[in-house]
Amino acid sequence: MSDKDRDSNLGKRKILNDPVYGFITISDPLLHDIVEHPYFQRLRRIKQVGMSHLVYPGANHTRFHHALGAMHLMREAIFSLRDKGIDISDKEAQGAMVAILLHDIGHGPYSHSLEFSLVKNVTHEHISSLLMEKLNEHFDGSLTTGLEIFRDRYPKKFLHQLVSSQLDMDRLDYLSRDSFFTGVSEGVVSNQRIIKMLDVVDDRLVVEEKGIYSIEKFIVARRLMYWQVYLHKTVVSAEKLLINILTRAKELSKQGKELFASPALKFFLKQDYGVEDFKNNRAVISNFVKLDDYDIMGAIKVWSDTDDSILADLCQRLINRKLFRVKLSIQPFDDAYTDRLKAATLDQLKIEARELHYYLKVDELGNSAYDNESNRILILQKSGSTIDLAEASDNRALIAQTKPVKKYVLFCLKSVEEMLRG
């Protein structure tokens, strides 16, 4: 390396003050350049937990925060595993940090809402993979190892588990970070202890037996955070309203109505784009990376005064936090009751039956805190053998966490529900 290159790389070192972990250092020139790239900087403008700020006012942190935090935990995990004699080369360490840094690069505005409205059956994981390919071309193949780890095609499988599994750096960060910014203390997990307890056996990530109670706490924290934050009924209500707004705007745009929108948002309102379009149409990716929360909320503020009564009403409800009433049940809702809601909604709003879905919807919510069927957490016993967490734990309540929880959810207008009730 020349003196000029060395001096250039010395300038590519950043120390960031993170409210969760303290100082985070970026000393690798490649990681520095990835963070500086517009694709990554876009994450500053995408909220980490979607509409959760309407319930927890402090939850305005971004995907940018989370990605850097997950990268920090990945570095800590690699240091810890190396100390235990696990062979991880510098190239593999860099690749793992690239993979975790970019694991959310494909998220759209307000996180998951775009996946249900603006694009057609395209997940953020798929878009992340495509954007990593684009970045790999830009950085002359330097991201190849990271891309292979992200896609689980690298020979050392435990590196992918650090990026995506039931006990990965992604989950360890978002539980702690979302807990911090929402103020929901039940989500706090012992990140440092869990990382220190990690080991590798037969190319599988395992946890030392003495760390089992920290893992139990992690599983419980994840369950509580899902039902208290991510699937909180008011958050779900706001996200449903946002999806309905985008769905209505897209329906009107396809009918030829001109709606105010940024060029990138207008591109996705005019037409449906699927997986093949993201792969083969440069304009799709080009417009996607220009989309962020600002495009959506800026449009919604303008649409609140549009001449389409449904779109205007939905936008006003979101802006003023006049959300849908949400009813949760462990049993399916009675058909007779939902039929009464339908009739009352149509009568009150004077809308057509084909427009009813914007104001009344029955759906399902599901969550599994621990899936021991397809992706187990293995405990390393003192004997050297490994055993599934659910079998190793003496906490019988943990067994219940392995079963998916499903709830039925009904969205309706408060005024209609109160009228029927009263």
Coordinates of C-alpha atoms in Angstrom, one line a residue:
M1 CA 0.0 0.0 0.0
S2 CA 1.4 3.4 -1.0
D3 CA 1.7 6.3 1.5
K4 CA -1.0 8.0 -0.4
D5 CA -3.4 5.1 -0.1
R6 CA -2.5 4.7 3.6
D7 CA -3.3 8.4 4.3
S8 CA -6.5 8.1 2.4
N9 CA -7.6 5.1 4.5
L10 CA -6.7 6.8 7.7
G11 CA -9.3 9.4 6.8
K12 CA -11.9 6.7 6.5
R13 CA -12.3 6.1 10.2
K14 CA -15.4 7.2 12.1
I15 CA -16.4 7.1 15.7
L16 CA -20.1 7.4 16.3
N17 CA -21.8 8.1 19.6
D18 CA -24.6 5.5 19.8
P19 CA -27.2 6.0 22.7
V20 CA -27.5 2.3 23.2
Y21 CA -23.9 1.0 23.1
G22 CA -21.8 4.2 23.5
F23 CA -19.0 4.7 20.9
I24 CA -19.1 2.6 17.7
T25 CA -15.9 2.7 15.6
I26 CA -15.8 2.2 11.9
S27 CA -12.2 1.6 11.0
D28 CA -12.5 -0.6 7.9
P29 CA -12.3 1.6 4.7
L30 CA -14.8 -0.6 2.9
L31 CA -17.4 -0.4 5.7
H32 CA -16.8 3.3 5.8
D33 CA -17.4 3.7 2.1
I34 CA -20.6 1.6 2.3
V35 CA -22.0 3.8 5.1
E36 CA -21.2 6.9 3.0
H37 CA -23.0 5.5 -0.1
P38 CA -26.4 7.0 -0.9
Y39 CA -28.1 3.6 -0.7
F40 CA -27.1 3.4 3.0
Q41 CA -27.7 7.0 3.8
R42 CA -31.3 6.5 2.7
L43 CA -31.8 4.4 5.8
R44 CA -31.6 7.7 7.9
R45 CA -35.0 8.5 6.4
I46 CA -36.7 5.2 7.1
K47 CA -38.1 4.6 10.6
Q48 CA -37.1 1.4 12.3
V49 CA -40.5 0.6 13.8
G50 CA -42.9 2.0 11.3
M51 CA -45.9 3.7 12.9
S52 CA -44.9 2.8 16.5
H53 CA -44.2 6.4 17.3
L54 CA -48.0 7.0 17.3
V55 CA -48.0 4.9 20.5
Y56 CA -44.5 5.4 21.8
P57 CA -43.5 9.0 21.0
G58 CA -39.8 8.3 21.4
A59 CA -39.7 5.6 18.7
N60 CA -38.4 7.8 15.9
H61 CA -35.1 6.0 15.5
T62 CA -34.2 4.7 12.0
R63 CA -32.9 1.7 10.1
F64 CA -29.6 3.6 9.9
H65 CA -29.3 3.4 13.7
H66 CA -30.2 -0.3 13.7
A67 CA -27.8 -1.3 10.9
L68 CA -24.8 0.4 12.6
G69 CA -25.8 -1.2 16.0
A70 CA -26.0 -4.7 14.4
M71 CA -22.6 -4.2 12.8
H72 CA -21.2 -3.2 16.2
L73 CA -22.6 -6.4 17.8
M74 CA -21.2 -8.5 14.9
R75 CA -17.7 -7.1 15.6
E76 CA -18.1 -8.0 19.2
A77 CA -19.3 -11.6 18.3
I78 CA -16.3 -12.1 16.0
F79 CA -13.9 -11.0 18.6
S80 CA -15.5 -13.3 21.2
L81 CA -15.5 -16.4 18.8
R82 CA -11.9 -15.7 17.8
D83 CA -10.9 -15.7 21.5
K84 CA -12.3 -19.2 21.7
G85 CA -10.2 -20.4 18.9
I86 CA -12.8 -20.3 16.1
D87 CA -11.1 -19.7 12.8
I88 CA -12.5 -16.5 11.2
S89 CA -10.2 -14.8 8.7
D90 CA -10.0 -11.1 8.3
K91 CA -11.8 -11.4 5.0
E92 CA -14.6 -13.5 6.6
A93 CA -14.9 -11.0 9.4
Q94 CA -15.2 -8.2 7.0
G95 CA -17.8 -10.2 5.0
A96 CA -19.9 -10.9 8.0
M97 CA -19.9 -7.2 8.9
V98 CA -20.8 -6.2 5.4
A99 CA -23.7 -8.7 5.4
I100 CA -25.2 -7.4 8.7
L101 CA -24.6 -3.8 7.8
L102 CA -26.6 -4.2 4.6
H103 CA -29.2 -6.8 5.8
D104 CA -31.9 -4.1 5.8
I105 CA -30.8 -2.0 2.8
G106 CA -33.9 -3.2 0.9
H107 CA -36.5 -1.8 3.4
G108 CA -39.0 0.6 1.9
P109 CA -40.8 3.5 3.5
Y110 CA -42.2 2.8 6.9
S111 CA -40.5 -0.6 6.8
H112 CA -43.0 -3.3 5.9
S113 CA -45.9 -1.2 4.7
L114 CA -44.5 -0.9 1.2
E115 CA -44.4 -4.7 0.9
F116 CA -48.2 -4.8 1.1
S117 CA -49.1 -1.9 -1.1
L118 CA -46.6 -0.3 -3.5
V119 CA -44.8 -3.4 -4.8
K120 CA -46.2 -6.9 -5.7
N121 CA -44.9 -9.9 -3.7
V122 CA -41.4 -8.5 -3.3
T123 CA -39.9 -8.8 0.2
H124 CA -37.3 -6.4 1.6
E125 CA -34.9 -9.4 1.9
H126 CA -35.0 -9.9 -1.8
I127 CA -34.5 -6.2 -2.5
S128 CA -31.6 -6.2 -0.1
S129 CA -29.9 -9.0 -2.0
L130 CA -30.3 -7.1 -5.3
L131 CA -29.0 -3.9 -3.9
M132 CA -26.0 -5.7 -2.4
E133 CA -25.3 -7.0 -6.0
K134 CA -25.4 -3.4 -7.2
L135 CA -23.0 -2.3 -4.5
N136 CA -20.7 -5.2 -5.2
E137 CA -20.4 -4.0 -8.8
H138 CA -19.7 -0.5 -7.5
F139 CA -17.0 -1.7 -5.1
D140 CA -15.3 -4.0 -7.7
G141 CA -16.4 -7.2 -6.1
S142 CA -15.3 -6.3 -2.6
L143 CA -18.7 -7.4 -1.2
T144 CA -18.6 -10.9 -2.7
T145 CA -17.9 -12.7 0.6
G146 CA -20.5 -10.6 2.4
L147 CA -23.1 -11.4 -0.3
E148 CA -22.4 -15.1 0.0
I149 CA -22.7 -15.0 3.7
F150 CA -26.0 -13.0 3.5
R151 CA -27.4 -15.6 1.0
D152 CA -26.2 -18.5 3.1
R153 CA -23.9 -19.8 0.3
Y154 CA -20.6 -19.4 2.2
P155 CA -19.0 -22.7 3.4
K156 CA -18.9 -21.6 7.0
K157 CA -22.6 -21.7 7.8
F158 CA -22.3 -20.2 11.3
L159 CA -21.4 -16.8 9.8
H160 CA -24.8 -16.7 8.1
Q161 CA -26.4 -17.6 11.5
L162 CA -24.8 -14.5 13.0
V163 CA -26.6 -12.5 10.3
S164 CA -29.9 -14.4 10.2
S165 CA -31.1 -17.0 12.7
Q166 CA -33.2 -17.1 15.9
L167 CA -30.2 -15.7 17.7
D168 CA -28.5 -13.3 15.3
M169 CA -27.0 -9.8 15.7
D170 CA -30.1 -8.3 13.9
R171 CA -32.5 -9.5 16.7
L172 CA -30.0 -8.7 19.5
D173 CA -29.8 -5.1 18.3
Y174 CA -33.4 -4.4 17.4
L175 CA -34.7 -5.7 20.7
S176 CA -32.4 -3.6 22.8
R177 CA -32.7 -0.5 20.5
D178 CA -36.5 -0.7 20.1
S179 CA -36.8 -1.2 23.9
F180 CA -34.6 1.9 24.5
F181 CA -36.5 4.2 22.2
T182 CA -40.0 3.0 23.1
G183 CA -39.3 2.9 26.8
V184 CA -40.7 -0.7 27.0
S185 CA -38.2 -2.1 29.5
E186 CA -39.4 -5.7 29.0
G187 CA -37.4 -5.8 25.8
V188 CA -34.0 -5.3 27.4
V189 CA -31.7 -8.3 26.8
S190 CA -28.2 -9.1 27.9
N191 CA -26.4 -8.6 24.6
Q192 CA -22.9 -8.7 26.0
R193 CA -23.4 -11.8 28.0
I194 CA -25.2 -13.6 25.2
I195 CA -22.4 -12.8 22.8
K196 CA -19.7 -14.0 25.3
M197 CA -21.6 -17.3 25.6
L198 CA -21.6 -18.0 21.8
D199 CA -19.5 -20.8 20.4
V200 CA -19.3 -23.0 17.3
V201 CA -19.7 -26.7 17.1
D202 CA -19.8 -28.7 13.8
D203 CA -20.2 -25.4 11.9
R204 CA -23.3 -24.5 14.0
L205 CA -23.7 -21.5 16.3
V206 CA -24.3 -22.7 19.9
V207 CA -24.6 -21.2 23.3
E208 CA -22.7 -22.3 26.3
E209 CA -24.8 -24.0 28.9
K210 CA -24.2 -21.3 31.5
G211 CA -25.8 -18.8 29.2
I212 CA -29.1 -20.5 29.1
Y213 CA -30.9 -18.1 31.4
S214 CA -29.9 -15.1 29.2
I215 CA -31.3 -16.9 26.2
E216 CA -34.6 -17.6 28.0
K217 CA -34.8 -13.9 28.8
F218 CA -34.1 -13.2 25.2
I219 CA -37.0 -15.4 24.0
V220 CA -39.4 -13.9 26.6
A221 CA -38.3 -10.3 25.7
R222 CA -38.9 -11.0 22.0
R223 CA -42.4 -12.3 22.7
L224 CA -43.3 -9.3 24.9
M225 CA -41.9 -6.8 22.4
Y226 CA -43.9 -8.2 19.6
W227 CA -47.2 -7.9 21.4
Q228 CA -46.4 -4.7 23.2
V229 CA -44.7 -2.8 20.4
Y230 CA -44.6 -4.4 16.9
L231 CA -48.1 -5.9 17.1
H232 CA -49.6 -3.4 19.5
K233 CA -53.2 -3.0 18.3
T234 CA -52.8 0.8 17.8
V235 CA -49.6 0.3 15.8
V236 CA -51.4 -2.3 13.7
S237 CA -54.3 0.1 13.2
A238 CA -52.0 2.8 12.0
E239 CA -50.1 0.5 9.6
K240 CA -53.4 -0.8 8.2
L241 CA -54.5 2.8 7.6
L242 CA -51.2 3.6 5.9
I243 CA -51.5 0.5 3.6
N244 CA -55.1 1.4 2.8
I245 CA -54.0 5.0 1.8
L246 CA -51.3 3.7 -0.5
T247 CA -53.7 1.1 -2.0
R248 CA -56.3 3.8 -2.6
A249 CA -53.7 6.1 -4.2
K250 CA -52.5 3.3 -6.4
E251 CA -56.0 2.4 -7.5
L252 CA -56.8 6.0 -8.4
S253 CA -53.4 6.4 -10.3
K254 CA -54.1 3.3 -12.4
Q255 CA -57.5 4.8 -13.3
G256 CA -55.6 7.8 -14.7
K257 CA -56.1 10.3 -11.8
E258 CA -53.1 12.6 -11.3
L259 CA -52.1 12.7 -7.7
F260 CA -49.4 14.8 -6.1
A261 CA -46.3 12.6 -5.6
S262 CA -42.5 12.7 -5.8
P263 CA -41.2 11.2 -9.1
A264 CA -40.1 8.0 -7.3
L265 CA -43.5 7.5 -5.6
K266 CA -45.4 8.3 -8.8
F267 CA -43.4 5.6 -10.6
F268 CA -44.7 3.0 -8.1
L269 CA -48.2 4.3 -8.0
K270 CA -48.7 4.0 -11.8
Q271 CA -47.9 0.3 -12.1
D272 CA -47.3 -3.0 -10.2
Y273 CA -43.7 -4.2 -10.1
G274 CA -42.7 -7.7 -9.1
V275 CA -39.5 -9.7 -8.5
E276 CA -38.5 -9.9 -12.2
D277 CA -39.0 -6.2 -12.7
F278 CA -36.6 -5.5 -9.8
K279 CA -34.1 -7.9 -11.4
N280 CA -34.3 -6.7 -15.0
N281 CA -35.7 -3.2 -15.1
R282 CA -33.1 -0.6 -14.0
A283 CA -35.7 2.1 -13.6
V284 CA -37.4 0.0 -10.8
I285 CA -34.3 -0.2 -8.6
S286 CA -33.3 3.4 -9.5
N287 CA -36.7 4.7 -8.3
F288 CA -36.9 2.4 -5.3
V289 CA -33.6 3.8 -3.8
K290 CA -35.1 7.3 -3.9
L291 CA -38.1 6.3 -1.9
D292 CA -38.2 7.0 1.9
D293 CA -40.7 8.0 4.6
Y294 CA -40.5 11.6 3.5
D295 CA -42.0 10.8 0.1
I296 CA -45.0 9.0 1.7
M297 CA -45.8 11.5 4.4
G298 CA -45.3 14.5 2.1
A299 CA -47.8 13.0 -0.3
I300 CA -50.3 12.1 2.5
K301 CA -50.4 15.7 3.7
V302 CA -51.3 16.9 0.2
W303 CA -53.7 14.0 -0.4
S304 CA -55.7 15.0 2.7
D305 CA -57.1 17.8 0.6
T306 CA -57.7 15.8 -2.6
D307 CA -61.1 15.7 -4.2
D308 CA -61.4 11.9 -3.8
S309 CA -63.4 11.6 -0.6
I310 CA -62.0 8.2 0.5
L311 CA -58.4 9.1 0.0
A312 CA -58.8 12.5 1.7
D313 CA -60.6 10.9 4.6
L314 CA -58.0 8.2 5.1
C315 CA -55.2 10.7 5.0
Q316 CA -56.8 13.0 7.5
R317 CA -57.4 10.1 9.9
L318 CA -53.7 9.2 9.8
I319 CA -52.4 12.8 10.1
N320 CA -54.7 13.5 13.0
R321 CA -54.3 10.1 14.6
K322 CA -58.0 9.2 14.2
L323 CA -57.3 5.6 13.7
F324 CA -59.4 2.5 13.1
R325 CA -60.9 0.7 16.1
V326 CA -59.1 -2.6 16.5
K327 CA -60.7 -5.6 18.2
L328 CA -58.6 -8.7 18.9
S329 CA -59.8 -12.2 19.6
I330 CA -58.4 -15.7 19.9
Q331 CA -61.6 -16.9 18.2
P332 CA -62.9 -16.0 14.7
F333 CA -65.3 -13.1 14.8
D334 CA -69.0 -14.0 14.5
D335 CA -70.2 -13.6 10.9
A336 CA -73.5 -12.0 12.0
Y337 CA -71.6 -9.3 13.9
T338 CA -69.3 -8.5 10.9
D339 CA -72.3 -8.4 8.6
R340 CA -73.9 -5.8 10.9
L341 CA -70.7 -3.8 10.9
K342 CA -70.6 -3.9 7.1
A343 CA -74.2 -2.7 6.7
A344 CA -73.7 0.1 9.3
T345 CA -70.4 1.2 7.7
L346 CA -72.0 1.4 4.2
D347 CA -74.9 3.4 5.6
Q348 CA -72.8 5.8 7.6
L349 CA -70.2 6.6 4.9
K350 CA -72.5 6.3 1.9
I351 CA -69.8 4.4 -0.1
E352 CA -70.1 1.5 -2.5
A353 CA -69.7 -2.1 -1.4
R354 CA -66.5 -2.5 -3.4
E355 CA -65.0 0.3 -1.3
L356 CA -65.9 -1.2 2.0
H357 CA -62.5 -2.9 2.5
Y358 CA -60.9 0.5 3.1
Y359 CA -62.9 0.8 6.3
L360 CA -63.6 -2.7 7.5
K361 CA -61.3 -5.7 7.4
V362 CA -60.9 -9.0 9.3
D363 CA -57.4 -10.3 9.4
E364 CA -55.1 -12.5 11.4
L365 CA -51.9 -11.7 13.5
G366 CA -49.4 -14.3 14.3
N367 CA -46.1 -14.5 16.2
S368 CA -43.8 -17.3 17.3
A369 CA -41.2 -16.3 19.9
Y370 CA -39.2 -19.5 19.3
D371 CA -39.4 -21.9 16.4
N372 CA -37.6 -25.1 17.4
E373 CA -38.7 -26.9 14.3
S374 CA -36.7 -25.3 11.5
N375 CA -34.2 -23.1 13.2
R376 CA -33.2 -24.2 16.7
I377 CA -31.0 -22.5 19.3
L378 CA -28.6 -25.2 20.5
I379 CA -27.2 -25.3 24.0
L380 CA -23.6 -26.6 24.4
Q381 CA -23.5 -28.9 27.5
K382 CA -20.5 -29.4 29.6
S383 CA -20.2 -32.9 28.2
G384 CA -19.6 -31.4 24.7
S385 CA -22.9 -32.5 23.3
T386 CA -25.6 -30.1 22.1
I387 CA -29.3 -30.0 22.9
D388 CA -32.2 -27.8 21.8
L389 CA -33.0 -24.9 24.1
A390 CA -36.5 -26.1 24.8
E391 CA -35.2 -29.5 26.0
A392 CA -32.3 -28.0 28.0
S393 CA -34.4 -25.4 29.8
D394 CA -35.9 -26.2 33.2
N395 CA -38.4 -23.4 32.6
R396 CA -41.6 -25.2 31.5
A397 CA -43.1 -21.9 30.5
L398 CA -40.5 -21.8 27.7
I399 CA -42.2 -24.7 26.0
A400 CA -45.2 -22.6 25.5
Q401 CA -43.0 -20.1 23.6
T402 CA -42.4 -22.7 20.9
K403 CA -46.0 -22.6 19.8
P404 CA -47.2 -19.9 17.4
V405 CA -49.7 -17.5 18.8
K406 CA -52.5 -16.5 16.4
K407 CA -55.1 -13.8 17.0
Y408 CA -57.9 -12.6 14.9
V409 CA -58.1 -8.8 14.3
L410 CA -61.0 -6.7 13.1
F411 CA -60.5 -3.2 11.8
C412 CA -63.5 -0.9 11.7
L413 CA -64.6 2.7 12.3
K414 CA -65.0 3.6 16.0
S415 CA -68.2 5.5 15.3
V416 CA -69.7 2.5 13.7
E417 CA -68.7 0.1 16.4
E418 CA -69.9 2.4 19.1
M419 CA -73.2 2.9 17.3
L420 CA -73.8 -0.9 17.3
R421 CA -72.6 -1.2 20.9
G422 CA -74.8 1.5 22.2

